[in-house]
Amino acid sequence: MKKQFVLPLCAAAGTLSLGLVVAKVSSAQQLTQTQAKAVTATTEAPTLLAAQNTDSVVDAANAFLAMLSAQQKTTTQIKLKANLAGRWSNFPVGFVPRNGVFFRDLNDAQVAAALKVARLALGEEGFKRFGEIRAADDELGKAGGGGPGGPRAPFEANAKGLTAQPGAPGPPP
């Protein structure tokens, strides 16, 4: 008597599970088709970043590039490729080398032009944060941190961002 009850119960459970899977696949296909129609109906890609100062940023960037040597331009202008984007890191230079020219390799006029591009592109709040990060990196460099196996440079996170504080305890091991 138990076999007669268990077999129909298993069949019902299996049918219910299969029905739920089919319903899920069907609704996923409908969603995909709806999304595909929406994409093909759009003729232009949306503007991701529309800023009032775009022309100013472009002009400043072109002025900066005009100040660079041929070698510096080659180093600065890289192609936008997925493999290059995938290499980007915010780890210290000792771990992951940066692309582009270094500020230390620029003269004063070139640095001023580069900072103008950054200020225009980032806005005042972003440019302030950029300056804080640069200052923290400088302090880490002075403390000998940043490279593989190097000493752990002191730092302190505060409301303004990550800023180096001499004598502050380092990060936990």
mmCIF file of C-alpha atoms in Angstrom:
data_model
loop_
_atom_site.group_PDB
_atom_site.id
_atom_site.type_symbol
_atom_site.label_atom_id
_atom_site.label_comp_id
_atom_site.label_asym_id
_atom_site.label_seq_id
_atom_site.Cartn_x
_atom_site.Cartn_y
_atom_site.Cartn_z
ATOM 1 C CA MET A 1 0.000 0.000 0.000
ATOM 2 C CA LYS A 2 2.883 2.364 0.677
ATOM 3 C CA LYS A 3 4.312 1.846 -2.829
ATOM 4 C CA GLN A 4 1.004 2.830 -4.375
ATOM 5 C CA PHE A 5 1.069 6.123 -2.440
ATOM 6 C CA VAL A 6 4.784 6.999 -2.840
ATOM 7 C CA LEU A 7 4.966 6.578 -6.617
ATOM 8 C CA PRO A 8 2.158 9.065 -7.464
ATOM 9 C CA LEU A 9 3.535 11.489 -4.867
ATOM 10 C CA CYS A 10 7.011 11.427 -6.477
ATOM 11 C CA ALA A 11 5.481 11.824 -9.919
ATOM 12 C CA ALA A 12 3.439 14.819 -8.741
ATOM 13 C CA ALA A 13 6.490 16.435 -7.122
ATOM 14 C CA GLY A 14 8.563 15.878 -10.267
ATOM 15 C CA THR A 15 5.835 17.311 -12.480
ATOM 16 C CA LEU A 16 5.495 20.357 -10.236
ATOM 17 C CA SER A 17 9.283 20.954 -10.264
ATOM 18 C CA LEU A 18 9.446 20.562 -14.033
ATOM 19 C CA GLY A 19 6.513 22.941 -14.440
ATOM 20 C CA LEU A 20 8.216 25.586 -12.291
ATOM 21 C CA VAL A 21 11.445 25.279 -14.301
ATOM 22 C CA VAL A 22 9.568 25.630 -17.600
ATOM 23 C CA ALA A 23 7.677 28.660 -16.269
ATOM 24 C CA LYS A 24 10.932 30.271 -15.086
ATOM 25 C CA VAL A 25 12.687 29.662 -18.433
ATOM 26 C CA SER A 26 9.673 30.962 -20.322
ATOM 27 C CA SER A 27 9.513 34.200 -18.329
ATOM 28 C CA ALA A 28 13.298 34.649 -18.682
ATOM 29 C CA GLN A 29 12.985 34.278 -22.473
ATOM 30 C CA GLN A 30 10.175 36.849 -22.540
ATOM 31 C CA LEU A 31 12.278 39.276 -20.494
ATOM 32 C CA THR A 32 15.257 38.792 -22.827
ATOM 33 C CA GLN A 33 13.066 39.377 -25.889
ATOM 34 C CA THR A 34 11.591 42.520 -24.310
ATOM 35 C CA GLN A 35 15.059 43.838 -23.494
ATOM 36 C CA ALA A 36 16.290 43.069 -27.019
ATOM 37 C CA LYS A 37 13.349 44.984 -28.519
ATOM 38 C CA ALA A 38 14.085 47.955 -26.257
ATOM 39 C CA VAL A 39 17.748 47.969 -27.293
ATOM 40 C CA THR A 40 17.020 47.755 -31.014
ATOM 41 C CA ALA A 41 14.357 50.443 -30.733
ATOM 42 C CA THR A 42 16.972 52.885 -29.431
ATOM 43 C CA THR A 43 18.986 54.399 -32.248
ATOM 44 C CA GLU A 44 21.562 56.262 -30.151
ATOM 45 C CA ALA A 45 23.491 55.238 -27.084
ATOM 46 C CA PRO A 46 22.627 57.403 -24.093
ATOM 47 C CA THR A 47 25.085 60.051 -23.008
ATOM 48 C CA LEU A 48 26.727 58.726 -19.875
ATOM 49 C CA LEU A 49 28.427 61.870 -18.687
ATOM 50 C CA ALA A 50 27.012 65.129 -19.891
ATOM 51 C CA ALA A 51 28.915 67.979 -18.298
ATOM 52 C CA GLN A 52 28.673 71.670 -18.940
ATOM 53 C CA ASN A 53 32.451 71.993 -18.992
ATOM 54 C CA THR A 54 33.255 69.208 -21.472
ATOM 55 C CA ASP A 55 34.731 71.656 -23.976
ATOM 56 C CA SER A 56 36.936 73.170 -21.262
ATOM 57 C CA VAL A 57 38.228 69.731 -20.253
ATOM 58 C CA VAL A 58 38.988 68.823 -23.878
ATOM 59 C CA ASP A 59 40.747 72.151 -24.471
ATOM 60 C CA ALA A 60 42.832 71.740 -21.304
ATOM 61 C CA ALA A 61 43.725 68.149 -22.218
ATOM 62 C CA ASN A 62 44.807 69.195 -25.708
ATOM 63 C CA ALA A 63 46.887 72.039 -24.236
ATOM 64 C CA PHE A 64 48.537 69.555 -21.857
ATOM 65 C CA LEU A 65 49.302 67.129 -24.691
ATOM 66 C CA ALA A 66 50.801 69.945 -26.767
ATOM 67 C CA MET A 67 53.339 70.547 -23.974
ATOM 68 C CA LEU A 68 54.611 66.959 -23.955
ATOM 69 C CA SER A 69 57.573 65.509 -25.826
ATOM 70 C CA ALA A 70 56.935 62.835 -28.459
ATOM 71 C CA GLN A 71 57.973 60.103 -25.983
ATOM 72 C CA GLN A 72 55.734 61.521 -23.243
ATOM 73 C CA LYS A 73 52.787 61.651 -25.659
ATOM 74 C CA THR A 74 53.339 58.012 -26.611
ATOM 75 C CA THR A 75 53.397 57.058 -22.930
ATOM 76 C CA THR A 76 50.356 59.198 -22.107
ATOM 77 C CA GLN A 77 48.027 58.289 -24.950
ATOM 78 C CA ILE A 78 46.981 54.670 -24.602
ATOM 79 C CA LYS A 79 44.259 52.844 -26.471
ATOM 80 C CA LEU A 80 41.049 52.076 -24.660
ATOM 81 C CA LYS A 81 41.108 48.283 -24.603
ATOM 82 C CA ALA A 82 39.532 45.857 -22.185
ATOM 83 C CA ASN A 83 42.847 44.169 -21.374
ATOM 84 C CA LEU A 84 44.403 47.515 -20.408
ATOM 85 C CA ALA A 85 41.401 48.467 -18.291
ATOM 86 C CA GLY A 86 41.616 45.092 -16.572
ATOM 87 C CA ARG A 87 45.213 45.814 -15.549
ATOM 88 C CA TRP A 88 44.298 49.018 -13.712
ATOM 89 C CA SER A 89 44.754 48.898 -9.975
ATOM 90 C CA ASN A 90 44.853 51.252 -7.044
ATOM 91 C CA PHE A 91 47.536 49.139 -5.399
ATOM 92 C CA PRO A 92 50.862 50.882 -4.793
ATOM 93 C CA VAL A 93 53.212 51.188 -7.756
ATOM 94 C CA GLY A 94 55.498 48.563 -6.210
ATOM 95 C CA PHE A 95 52.753 46.003 -6.772
ATOM 96 C CA VAL A 96 51.190 47.211 -10.028
ATOM 97 C CA PRO A 97 53.014 49.635 -12.352
ATOM 98 C CA ARG A 98 50.978 52.592 -13.579
ATOM 99 C CA ASN A 99 50.593 53.579 -17.200
ATOM 100 C CA GLY A 100 51.053 57.143 -18.363
ATOM 101 C CA VAL A 101 53.674 59.716 -17.457
ATOM 102 C CA PHE A 102 54.589 60.375 -13.851
ATOM 103 C CA PHE A 103 54.308 63.829 -12.341
ATOM 104 C CA ARG A 104 57.949 63.510 -11.273
ATOM 105 C CA ASP A 105 58.917 63.302 -14.964
ATOM 106 C CA LEU A 106 57.089 66.533 -15.895
ATOM 107 C CA ASN A 107 58.365 70.089 -15.668
ATOM 108 C CA ASP A 108 56.470 72.696 -13.638
ATOM 109 C CA ALA A 109 54.444 73.981 -16.615
ATOM 110 C CA GLN A 110 53.430 70.438 -17.599
ATOM 111 C CA VAL A 111 52.404 69.630 -14.015
ATOM 112 C CA ALA A 112 50.300 72.804 -13.875
ATOM 113 C CA ALA A 113 48.621 71.855 -17.169
ATOM 114 C CA ALA A 114 47.948 68.291 -15.951
ATOM 115 C CA LEU A 115 46.462 69.589 -12.703
ATOM 116 C CA LYS A 116 44.246 71.968 -14.672
ATOM 117 C CA VAL A 117 42.830 69.004 -16.615
ATOM 118 C CA ALA A 118 42.236 67.133 -13.356
ATOM 119 C CA ARG A 119 40.555 70.121 -11.676
ATOM 120 C CA LEU A 120 38.219 70.716 -14.624
ATOM 121 C CA ALA A 121 37.385 67.030 -15.078
ATOM 122 C CA LEU A 122 36.934 66.166 -11.391
ATOM 123 C CA GLY A 123 35.278 69.328 -10.087
ATOM 124 C CA GLU A 124 36.342 70.982 -6.843
ATOM 125 C CA GLU A 125 35.349 68.142 -4.501
ATOM 126 C CA GLY A 126 36.947 65.488 -6.706
ATOM 127 C CA PHE A 127 40.073 67.591 -7.173
ATOM 128 C CA LYS A 128 40.366 68.018 -3.398
ATOM 129 C CA ARG A 129 40.161 64.240 -2.943
ATOM 130 C CA PHE A 130 42.718 63.792 -5.748
ATOM 131 C CA GLY A 131 45.114 66.091 -3.868
ATOM 132 C CA GLU A 132 44.591 64.186 -0.622
ATOM 133 C CA ILE A 133 45.330 60.872 -2.326
ATOM 134 C CA ARG A 134 48.483 62.285 -3.910
ATOM 135 C CA ALA A 135 49.613 63.616 -0.520
ATOM 136 C CA ALA A 136 48.971 60.232 1.099
ATOM 137 C CA ASP A 137 50.939 58.489 -1.649
ATOM 138 C CA ASP A 138 53.823 60.927 -1.105
ATOM 139 C CA GLU A 139 53.842 60.172 2.627
ATOM 140 C CA LEU A 140 53.716 56.437 1.982
ATOM 141 C CA GLY A 141 56.669 56.819 -0.370
ATOM 142 C CA LYS A 142 58.661 58.788 2.229
ATOM 143 C CA ALA A 143 57.924 56.131 4.848
ATOM 144 C CA GLY A 144 59.263 53.437 2.540
ATOM 145 C CA GLY A 145 55.915 51.731 2.141
ATOM 146 C CA GLY A 146 54.144 50.673 -0.976
ATOM 147 C CA GLY A 147 56.452 47.983 -2.287
ATOM 148 C CA PRO A 148 56.321 44.251 -1.824
ATOM 149 C CA GLY A 149 57.762 43.387 1.572
ATOM 150 C CA GLY A 150 58.335 47.053 2.422
ATOM 151 C CA PRO A 151 57.456 48.545 5.780
ATOM 152 C CA ARG A 152 53.815 49.245 6.431
ATOM 153 C CA ALA A 153 53.497 53.003 6.241
ATOM 154 C CA PRO A 154 51.505 54.730 8.963
ATOM 155 C CA PHE A 155 48.135 56.032 7.952
ATOM 156 C CA GLU A 156 44.855 57.187 9.380
ATOM 157 C CA ALA A 157 41.482 57.196 7.654
ATOM 158 C CA ASN A 158 39.477 60.270 8.489
ATOM 159 C CA ALA A 159 36.412 62.058 7.197
ATOM 160 C CA LYS A 160 38.444 63.679 4.421
ATOM 161 C CA GLY A 161 39.687 60.368 3.051
ATOM 162 C CA LEU A 162 42.877 58.384 3.488
ATOM 163 C CA THR A 163 45.612 60.752 4.639
ATOM 164 C CA ALA A 164 49.059 59.922 5.894
ATOM 165 C CA GLN A 165 49.726 60.775 9.525
ATOM 166 C CA PRO A 166 53.324 60.376 10.736
ATOM 167 C CA GLY A 167 53.440 58.298 13.906
ATOM 168 C CA ALA A 168 49.923 56.920 13.508
ATOM 169 C CA PRO A 169 49.536 53.159 13.873
ATOM 170 C CA GLY A 170 49.737 51.195 10.648
ATOM 171 C CA PRO A 171 47.021 48.991 9.209
ATOM 172 C CA PRO A 172 46.428 45.619 10.819
ATOM 173 C CA PRO A 173 48.613 42.784 9.464
#
